Structure formats: C-alpha cells, structure tokens
C-alpha cells in the first residue's frame, strides 16, 4: 500500500476525454469525466455497531468530546451540489450530498484560537490533513447521504468528509475523529508520496515529480 504513489508515477498517462466546451472549465487538467462513481480504497470495508459509533473531537480544543450518529443527525442538515475529482484521474460532475457543514459544527467544538490545521482520522487507521480554512466553505460536509440515499459501506457509511475543491483522498471515508492542531502534520498518503495540498486544478497529485496516472486504474474497479 505504501508504494502506491510510486506505482502511479511509473504508469502511462491517461488520454484526455473530450468534454463539451461549456463544461470544460469545470474539469481539472488531466482528468476524465465519468457519470458513474468508482470505488477505490485501501483495506477492508469496516463494519460498525451504530449505537456504539462515535466521532471523537480532540487536540487543540478546550475539552475533548464525542458525538453519536444520532446527535450529528439532529443538527442542522444541508444539501450540497458539487463536482468531485479523484487523483486517479476521474471526475464526476453534479454530485449531491447531505449532512452537517463543517462550519456549522465548528462553533460547538471549543476550538482554541491557535488551532490552524485539522487531521481527519478514519478507519482503517487512515488520516489526512487539511488546513481549517479549507474546511470553512459552504460545500464542505460531514456527509450521511449521497444522491438522496444513505452512504453505501464502500463509499464511507456511516459518515464521510466531502471537500470537493481538493483531490478526493482528502474527503476521507469512515471518519472517526477530528483532531485540531497548531502545526501541520502529513497524513497517510501525504507521507507516502502524495501532495500535501492536493488542488486538482494545479495537478497537485504527488510530492515529487508528477509523471502521470494509468488510464485503466479506475475503469476496471467496482462502481455504484
């Protein structure tokens, strides 16, 4: 798993797919548009006892706390329509998600003023880092629903993060914790060859030389 970035770098680049001129500005460079939803992840899909599931809030906060799934679902819910972009070169337009906006949750958490970064913790022992400012947009969600239906297990049930303006590895599935930090710290893929920021319109895929991604990496995987 730790050699994934090197495997991707050595692969042949994908051939760019033709996109209608009116939509071209929405497709980042090097991406191919799909109407399906590829399923890519490392490790096994977790199984949960939902009554026992908790989202832990810790780090640079006044007091550590936990939220049950029922508590999160009782909060103000929002719907977001957005495009998503995977580092493996697929993009999907006009996806619909429902959940709690990060910026609506933040005031409840007692975050200390010196906290500037967040580490999202998730199963299976996954983590990814994001500056707090990148989580304050109107389209950043802790999502329960996709396309009007509960998330499927392979897409992050019961809860995932959605950060549509960054490559989708930042939108962690199966999240279990939000750690607030004074200083930045690289997450799992960021420690293993992937870019720390992950802006798709700047093609921030790798921390080193960007040599392209394989054309068939995502086309033969499962889809929802």
PDB file of C-alpha atoms in Angstrom:
ATOM      1  CA  UNK A   1       0.000   0.000   0.000  1.00  0.00           C
ATOM      2  CA  UNK A   2       2.832   2.414   0.822  1.00  0.00           C
ATOM      3  CA  UNK A   3       4.231   2.089  -2.722  1.00  0.00           C
ATOM      4  CA  UNK A   4       1.056   3.319  -4.415  1.00  0.00           C
ATOM      5  CA  UNK A   5       2.446   6.733  -5.345  1.00  0.00           C
ATOM      6  CA  UNK A   6       5.489   5.175  -6.991  1.00  0.00           C
ATOM      7  CA  UNK A   7       3.322   2.690  -8.929  1.00  0.00           C
ATOM      8  CA  UNK A   8       1.124   5.511 -10.191  1.00  0.00           C
ATOM      9  CA  UNK A   9       4.077   7.663 -11.195  1.00  0.00           C
ATOM     10  CA  UNK A  10       5.510   4.884 -13.381  1.00  0.00           C
ATOM     11  CA  UNK A  11       2.253   4.241 -15.238  1.00  0.00           C
ATOM     12  CA  UNK A  12       1.409   5.618 -18.675  1.00  0.00           C
ATOM     13  CA  UNK A  13      -0.675   8.808 -18.671  1.00  0.00           C
ATOM     14  CA  UNK A  14      -4.372   8.754 -19.472  1.00  0.00           C
ATOM     15  CA  UNK A  15      -5.706  10.082 -22.766  1.00  0.00           C
ATOM     16  CA  UNK A  16      -7.824  13.182 -22.129  1.00  0.00           C
ATOM     17  CA  UNK A  17     -11.559  12.694 -22.831  1.00  0.00           C
ATOM     18  CA  UNK A  18     -13.427  15.245 -24.940  1.00  0.00           C
ATOM     19  CA  UNK A  19     -15.712  17.455 -22.838  1.00  0.00           C
ATOM     20  CA  UNK A  20     -18.378  19.892 -24.006  1.00  0.00           C
ATOM     21  CA  UNK A  21     -16.893  23.375 -24.247  1.00  0.00           C
ATOM     22  CA  UNK A  22     -19.469  24.760 -21.835  1.00  0.00           C
ATOM     23  CA  UNK A  23     -18.236  22.337 -19.132  1.00  0.00           C
ATOM     24  CA  UNK A  24     -14.516  22.380 -19.859  1.00  0.00           C
ATOM     25  CA  UNK A  25     -13.733  24.973 -17.181  1.00  0.00           C
ATOM     26  CA  UNK A  26     -15.054  22.572 -14.526  1.00  0.00           C
ATOM     27  CA  UNK A  27     -12.727  19.710 -15.463  1.00  0.00           C
ATOM     28  CA  UNK A  28      -9.240  19.952 -13.947  1.00  0.00           C
ATOM     29  CA  UNK A  29      -6.253  19.200 -16.193  1.00  0.00           C
ATOM     30  CA  UNK A  30      -5.504  15.530 -16.708  1.00  0.00           C
ATOM     31  CA  UNK A  31      -8.963  14.368 -15.568  1.00  0.00           C
ATOM     32  CA  UNK A  32     -11.532  12.212 -17.378  1.00  0.00           C
ATOM     33  CA  UNK A  33     -15.255  12.705 -16.828  1.00  0.00           C
ATOM     34  CA  UNK A  34     -17.434   9.789 -15.695  1.00  0.00           C
ATOM     35  CA  UNK A  35     -21.126   9.520 -14.882  1.00  0.00           C
ATOM     36  CA  UNK A  36     -20.503   6.529 -12.609  1.00  0.00           C
ATOM     37  CA  UNK A  37     -18.964   6.512  -9.145  1.00  0.00           C
ATOM     38  CA  UNK A  38     -15.753   4.437  -8.988  1.00  0.00           C
ATOM     39  CA  UNK A  39     -14.995   2.666  -5.715  1.00  0.00           C
ATOM     40  CA  UNK A  40     -11.358   2.921  -4.641  1.00  0.00           C
ATOM     41  CA  UNK A  41      -9.971   2.412  -1.168  1.00  0.00           C
ATOM     42  CA  UNK A  42      -7.250   0.564   0.708  1.00  0.00           C
ATOM     43  CA  UNK A  43      -8.070  -2.203   3.136  1.00  0.00           C
ATOM     44  CA  UNK A  44     -11.354  -3.825   4.082  1.00  0.00           C
ATOM     45  CA  UNK A  45     -14.702  -2.050   4.314  1.00  0.00           C
ATOM     46  CA  UNK A  46     -15.398  -1.575   8.052  1.00  0.00           C
ATOM     47  CA  UNK A  47     -18.447  -2.964   9.826  1.00  0.00           C
ATOM     48  CA  UNK A  48     -19.999  -0.862  12.579  1.00  0.00           C
ATOM     49  CA  UNK A  49     -22.279  -1.225  15.546  1.00  0.00           C
ATOM     50  CA  UNK A  50     -24.091   2.066  15.005  1.00  0.00           C
ATOM     51  CA  UNK A  51     -25.225   2.514  18.639  1.00  0.00           C
ATOM     52  CA  UNK A  52     -21.545   2.383  19.632  1.00  0.00           C
ATOM     53  CA  UNK A  53     -20.211   4.582  16.825  1.00  0.00           C
ATOM     54  CA  UNK A  54     -18.720   7.926  17.923  1.00  0.00           C
ATOM     55  CA  UNK A  55     -16.992  10.894  16.289  1.00  0.00           C
ATOM     56  CA  UNK A  56     -14.166  11.991  18.585  1.00  0.00           C
ATOM     57  CA  UNK A  57     -13.120  15.664  18.772  1.00  0.00           C
ATOM     58  CA  UNK A  58      -9.663  16.231  20.272  1.00  0.00           C
ATOM     59  CA  UNK A  59      -6.353  18.065  20.065  1.00  0.00           C
ATOM     60  CA  UNK A  60      -6.389  21.878  20.364  1.00  0.00           C
ATOM     61  CA  UNK A  61      -9.855  22.107  21.916  1.00  0.00           C
ATOM     62  CA  UNK A  62     -10.985  23.298  25.331  1.00  0.00           C
ATOM     63  CA  UNK A  63     -12.419  19.879  26.104  1.00  0.00           C
ATOM     64  CA  UNK A  64     -12.386  16.589  24.251  1.00  0.00           C
ATOM     65  CA  UNK A  65     -15.829  15.403  23.244  1.00  0.00           C
ATOM     66  CA  UNK A  66     -17.657  12.744  21.290  1.00  0.00           C
ATOM     67  CA  UNK A  67     -20.775  12.814  19.126  1.00  0.00           C
ATOM     68  CA  UNK A  68     -23.027   9.883  18.400  1.00  0.00           C
ATOM     69  CA  UNK A  69     -24.519   9.421  14.963  1.00  0.00           C
ATOM     70  CA  UNK A  70     -27.922  10.414  16.340  1.00  0.00           C
ATOM     71  CA  UNK A  71     -26.524  13.662  17.768  1.00  0.00           C
ATOM     72  CA  UNK A  72     -24.968  14.609  14.437  1.00  0.00           C
ATOM     73  CA  UNK A  73     -28.140  13.804  12.533  1.00  0.00           C
ATOM     74  CA  UNK A  74     -30.122  16.002  14.936  1.00  0.00           C
ATOM     75  CA  UNK A  75     -28.049  19.036  13.912  1.00  0.00           C
ATOM     76  CA  UNK A  76     -28.871  21.368  11.044  1.00  0.00           C
ATOM     77  CA  UNK A  77     -28.620  19.415   7.793  1.00  0.00           C
ATOM     78  CA  UNK A  78     -27.514  20.916   4.487  1.00  0.00           C
ATOM     79  CA  UNK A  79     -27.508  19.725   0.890  1.00  0.00           C
ATOM     80  CA  UNK A  80     -24.565  20.427  -1.419  1.00  0.00           C
ATOM     81  CA  UNK A  81     -24.271  20.024  -5.194  1.00  0.00           C
ATOM     82  CA  UNK A  82     -20.636  19.773  -6.279  1.00  0.00           C
ATOM     83  CA  UNK A  83     -18.101  18.255  -8.657  1.00  0.00           C
ATOM     84  CA  UNK A  84     -15.591  15.750  -7.261  1.00  0.00           C
ATOM     85  CA  UNK A  85     -12.129  14.856  -8.556  1.00  0.00           C
ATOM     86  CA  UNK A  86     -10.043  11.774  -7.743  1.00  0.00           C
ATOM     87  CA  UNK A  87      -6.249  11.733  -8.012  1.00  0.00           C
ATOM     88  CA  UNK A  88      -6.617   8.578 -10.126  1.00  0.00           C
ATOM     89  CA  UNK A  89      -7.900  10.892 -12.902  1.00  0.00           C
ATOM     90  CA  UNK A  90     -11.675  10.554 -12.803  1.00  0.00           C
ATOM     91  CA  UNK A  91     -14.044  13.453 -12.165  1.00  0.00           C
ATOM     92  CA  UNK A  92     -17.786  13.313 -11.555  1.00  0.00           C
ATOM     93  CA  UNK A  93     -19.952  16.391 -12.021  1.00  0.00           C
ATOM     94  CA  UNK A  94     -23.083  17.453 -10.107  1.00  0.00           C
ATOM     95  CA  UNK A  95     -22.909  15.064  -7.158  1.00  0.00           C
ATOM     96  CA  UNK A  96     -25.426  15.649  -4.357  1.00  0.00           C
ATOM     97  CA  UNK A  97     -24.512  15.195  -0.697  1.00  0.00           C
ATOM     98  CA  UNK A  98     -26.386  15.838   2.547  1.00  0.00           C
ATOM     99  CA  UNK A  99     -25.035  16.249   6.036  1.00  0.00           C
ATOM    100  CA  UNK A 100     -23.620  18.763   8.509  1.00  0.00           C
ATOM    101  CA  UNK A 101     -21.493  21.618   7.205  1.00  0.00           C
ATOM    102  CA  UNK A 102     -18.124  21.713   8.911  1.00  0.00           C
ATOM    103  CA  UNK A 103     -18.514  25.430   9.538  1.00  0.00           C
ATOM    104  CA  UNK A 104     -21.832  24.768  11.334  1.00  0.00           C
ATOM    105  CA  UNK A 105     -20.225  22.135  13.565  1.00  0.00           C
ATOM    106  CA  UNK A 106     -17.112  24.150  14.383  1.00  0.00           C
ATOM    107  CA  UNK A 107     -18.685  26.624  16.880  1.00  0.00           C
ATOM    108  CA  UNK A 108     -19.802  23.697  19.048  1.00  0.00           C
ATOM    109  CA  UNK A 109     -16.305  22.285  19.474  1.00  0.00           C
ATOM    110  CA  UNK A 110     -14.480  24.801  21.654  1.00  0.00           C
ATOM    111  CA  UNK A 111     -11.538  25.031  19.282  1.00  0.00           C
ATOM    112  CA  UNK A 112      -8.595  27.039  20.622  1.00  0.00           C
ATOM    113  CA  UNK A 113      -7.590  30.157  18.622  1.00  0.00           C
ATOM    114  CA  UNK A 114      -4.130  28.759  17.889  1.00  0.00           C
ATOM    115  CA  UNK A 115      -5.542  25.743  16.004  1.00  0.00           C
ATOM    116  CA  UNK A 116      -4.902  26.199  12.291  1.00  0.00           C
ATOM    117  CA  UNK A 117      -4.970  22.650  10.921  1.00  0.00           C
ATOM    118  CA  UNK A 118      -7.140  19.560  11.146  1.00  0.00           C
ATOM    119  CA  UNK A 119      -6.226  15.895  10.930  1.00  0.00           C
ATOM    120  CA  UNK A 120      -9.165  13.767   9.883  1.00  0.00           C
ATOM    121  CA  UNK A 121      -8.950  10.285  11.399  1.00  0.00           C
ATOM    122  CA  UNK A 122     -10.782   7.371   9.812  1.00  0.00           C
ATOM    123  CA  UNK A 123     -10.853   3.606   9.557  1.00  0.00           C
ATOM    124  CA  UNK A 124      -8.754   1.649   8.610  1.00  0.00           C
ATOM    125  CA  UNK A 125      -6.111   3.611  10.563  1.00  0.00           C
ATOM    126  CA  UNK A 126      -6.320   6.318   7.882  1.00  0.00           C
ATOM    127  CA  UNK A 127      -5.687  10.018   8.356  1.00  0.00           C
ATOM    128  CA  UNK A 128      -5.471  13.069   6.112  1.00  0.00           C
ATOM    129  CA  UNK A 129      -4.529  16.662   6.929  1.00  0.00           C
ATOM    130  CA  UNK A 130      -6.394  19.820   5.869  1.00  0.00           C
ATOM    131  CA  UNK A 131      -6.000  23.483   6.931  1.00  0.00           C
ATOM    132  CA  UNK A 132      -9.043  24.723   8.830  1.00  0.00           C
ATOM    133  CA  UNK A 133      -9.523  27.486   6.259  1.00  0.00           C
ATOM    134  CA  UNK A 134     -10.040  24.814   3.579  1.00  0.00           C
ATOM    135  CA  UNK A 135     -12.955  23.407   5.596  1.00  0.00           C
ATOM    136  CA  UNK A 136     -14.904  26.631   6.019  1.00  0.00           C
ATOM    137  CA  UNK A 137     -16.619  26.744   2.623  1.00  0.00           C
ATOM    138  CA  UNK A 138     -20.338  26.285   2.049  1.00  0.00           C
ATOM    139  CA  UNK A 139     -19.714  22.975   0.256  1.00  0.00           C
ATOM    140  CA  UNK A 140     -17.665  21.198   2.973  1.00  0.00           C
ATOM    141  CA  UNK A 141     -19.754  18.498   4.634  1.00  0.00           C
ATOM    142  CA  UNK A 142     -19.702  15.688   7.119  1.00  0.00           C
ATOM    143  CA  UNK A 143     -21.981  13.671   4.850  1.00  0.00           C
ATOM    144  CA  UNK A 144     -24.520  10.953   5.640  1.00  0.00           C
ATOM    145  CA  UNK A 145     -26.315  10.843   2.278  1.00  0.00           C
ATOM    146  CA  UNK A 146     -25.279  10.660  -1.355  1.00  0.00           C
ATOM    147  CA  UNK A 147     -27.821  11.273  -4.111  1.00  0.00           C
ATOM    148  CA  UNK A 148     -30.633  11.205  -1.546  1.00  0.00           C
ATOM    149  CA  UNK A 149     -29.692   7.807  -0.106  1.00  0.00           C
ATOM    150  CA  UNK A 150     -27.564   6.747   2.877  1.00  0.00           C
ATOM    151  CA  UNK A 151     -23.921   6.240   2.009  1.00  0.00           C
ATOM    152  CA  UNK A 152     -23.128   2.709   0.954  1.00  0.00           C
ATOM    153  CA  UNK A 153     -20.474   0.949   3.038  1.00  0.00           C
ATOM    154  CA  UNK A 154     -17.965   1.179   0.171  1.00  0.00           C
ATOM    155  CA  UNK A 155     -18.480   4.945  -0.091  1.00  0.00           C
ATOM    156  CA  UNK A 156     -17.959   5.691   3.588  1.00  0.00           C
ATOM    157  CA  UNK A 157     -21.058   4.684   5.612  1.00  0.00           C
ATOM    158  CA  UNK A 158     -21.947   5.909   8.153  1.00  0.00           C
ATOM    159  CA  UNK A 159     -20.077   9.230   7.779  1.00  0.00           C
ATOM    160  CA  UNK A 160     -17.519  10.716   5.421  1.00  0.00           C
ATOM    161  CA  UNK A 161     -15.953  14.079   4.803  1.00  0.00           C
ATOM    162  CA  UNK A 162     -16.583  15.874   1.486  1.00  0.00           C
ATOM    163  CA  UNK A 163     -14.021  18.505   0.430  1.00  0.00           C
ATOM    164  CA  UNK A 164     -14.836  18.936  -3.272  1.00  0.00           C
ATOM    165  CA  UNK A 165     -12.166  21.523  -4.143  1.00  0.00           C
ATOM    166  CA  UNK A 166      -9.348  19.092  -3.248  1.00  0.00           C
ATOM    167  CA  UNK A 167      -8.493  15.674  -4.665  1.00  0.00           C
ATOM    168  CA  UNK A 168     -10.870  13.163  -3.172  1.00  0.00           C
ATOM    169  CA  UNK A 169      -8.372  11.374  -0.920  1.00  0.00           C
ATOM    170  CA  UNK A 170      -8.827  14.400   1.359  1.00  0.00           C
ATOM    171  CA  UNK A 171     -12.548  13.503   1.557  1.00  0.00           C
ATOM    172  CA  UNK A 172     -11.932  10.647   3.951  1.00  0.00           C
ATOM    173  CA  UNK A 173     -14.380   7.756   4.202  1.00  0.00           C
ATOM    174  CA  UNK A 174     -15.423   6.171   7.521  1.00  0.00           C
ATOM    175  CA  UNK A 175     -14.319   9.118   9.635  1.00  0.00           C
ATOM    176  CA  UNK A 176     -13.986   8.570  13.365  1.00  0.00           C
ATOM    177  CA  UNK A 177     -12.134  11.632  14.649  1.00  0.00           C
ATOM    178  CA  UNK A 178     -11.294  15.280  14.077  1.00  0.00           C
ATOM    179  CA  UNK A 179      -8.000  16.397  15.597  1.00  0.00           C
ATOM    180  CA  UNK A 180      -7.254  20.123  15.758  1.00  0.00           C
ATOM    181  CA  UNK A 181      -3.578  21.072  15.502  1.00  0.00           C
ATOM    182  CA  UNK A 182      -1.351  24.144  15.877  1.00  0.00           C
ATOM    183  CA  UNK A 183       1.086  22.897  13.243  1.00  0.00           C
ATOM    184  CA  UNK A 184       0.531  20.940  10.076  1.00  0.00           C
ATOM    185  CA  UNK A 185       1.346  17.227  10.001  1.00  0.00           C
ATOM    186  CA  UNK A 186       1.156  14.982   6.943  1.00  0.00           C
ATOM    187  CA  UNK A 187      -1.491  12.293   6.795  1.00  0.00           C
ATOM    188  CA  UNK A 188      -1.206   8.750   5.442  1.00  0.00           C
ATOM    189  CA  UNK A 189      -0.999   9.395   1.691  1.00  0.00           C
ATOM    190  CA  UNK A 190       0.829  12.656   2.260  1.00  0.00           C
ATOM    191  CA  UNK A 191       3.591  10.662   3.995  1.00  0.00           C
ATOM    192  CA  UNK A 192       3.678   8.225   1.091  1.00  0.00           C
ATOM    193  CA  UNK A 193       4.355  10.344  -1.953  1.00  0.00           C
ATOM    194  CA  UNK A 194       1.153  12.362  -2.414  1.00  0.00           C
ATOM    195  CA  UNK A 195       0.936  16.159  -2.372  1.00  0.00           C
ATOM    196  CA  UNK A 196       0.229  17.906   0.918  1.00  0.00           C
ATOM    197  CA  UNK A 197      -2.296  20.380  -0.554  1.00  0.00           C
ATOM    198  CA  UNK A 198      -3.999  18.374  -3.360  1.00  0.00           C
ATOM    199  CA  UNK A 199      -5.507  21.118  -5.532  1.00  0.00           C
ATOM    200  CA  UNK A 200      -6.794  19.353  -8.682  1.00  0.00           C
ATOM    201  CA  UNK A 201      -6.690  22.479 -10.850  1.00  0.00           C
ATOM    202  CA  UNK A 202      -2.973  22.755 -10.114  1.00  0.00           C
ATOM    203  CA  UNK A 203      -2.496  18.976 -10.561  1.00  0.00           C
ATOM    204  CA  UNK A 204      -1.034  18.688  -7.081  1.00  0.00           C
ATOM    205  CA  UNK A 205      -1.002  14.905  -7.169  1.00  0.00           C
ATOM    206  CA  UNK A 206       2.462  13.999  -5.900  1.00  0.00           C
ATOM    207  CA  UNK A 207       5.001  15.472  -3.526  1.00  0.00           C
ATOM    208  CA  UNK A 208       7.728  14.766  -6.088  1.00  0.00           C
ATOM    209  CA  UNK A 209       7.809  14.519  -9.860  1.00  0.00           C
ATOM    210  CA  UNK A 210       4.361  14.129 -11.449  1.00  0.00           C
ATOM    211  CA  UNK A 211       4.674  11.528 -14.206  1.00  0.00           C
ATOM    212  CA  UNK A 212       1.007  10.781 -14.763  1.00  0.00           C
ATOM    213  CA  UNK A 213      -1.543   8.108 -13.822  1.00  0.00           C
ATOM    214  CA  UNK A 214      -2.615   4.929 -15.627  1.00  0.00           C
ATOM    215  CA  UNK A 215      -5.558   5.079 -17.981  1.00  0.00           C
ATOM    216  CA  UNK A 216      -7.150   1.899 -16.660  1.00  0.00           C
ATOM    217  CA  UNK A 217      -6.578   2.356 -12.930  1.00  0.00           C
ATOM    218  CA  UNK A 218     -10.158   3.385 -12.146  1.00  0.00           C
ATOM    219  CA  UNK A 219     -12.017   1.997 -15.176  1.00  0.00           C
ATOM    220  CA  UNK A 220     -11.921  -1.639 -14.041  1.00  0.00           C
ATOM    221  CA  UNK A 221     -12.874  -1.108 -10.411  1.00  0.00           C
ATOM    222  CA  UNK A 222     -16.331  -1.502  -8.867  1.00  0.00           C
ATOM    223  CA  UNK A 223     -18.901   1.246  -9.377  1.00  0.00           C
ATOM    224  CA  UNK A 224     -22.031   2.424  -7.617  1.00  0.00           C
TER     225      UNK A 224
END
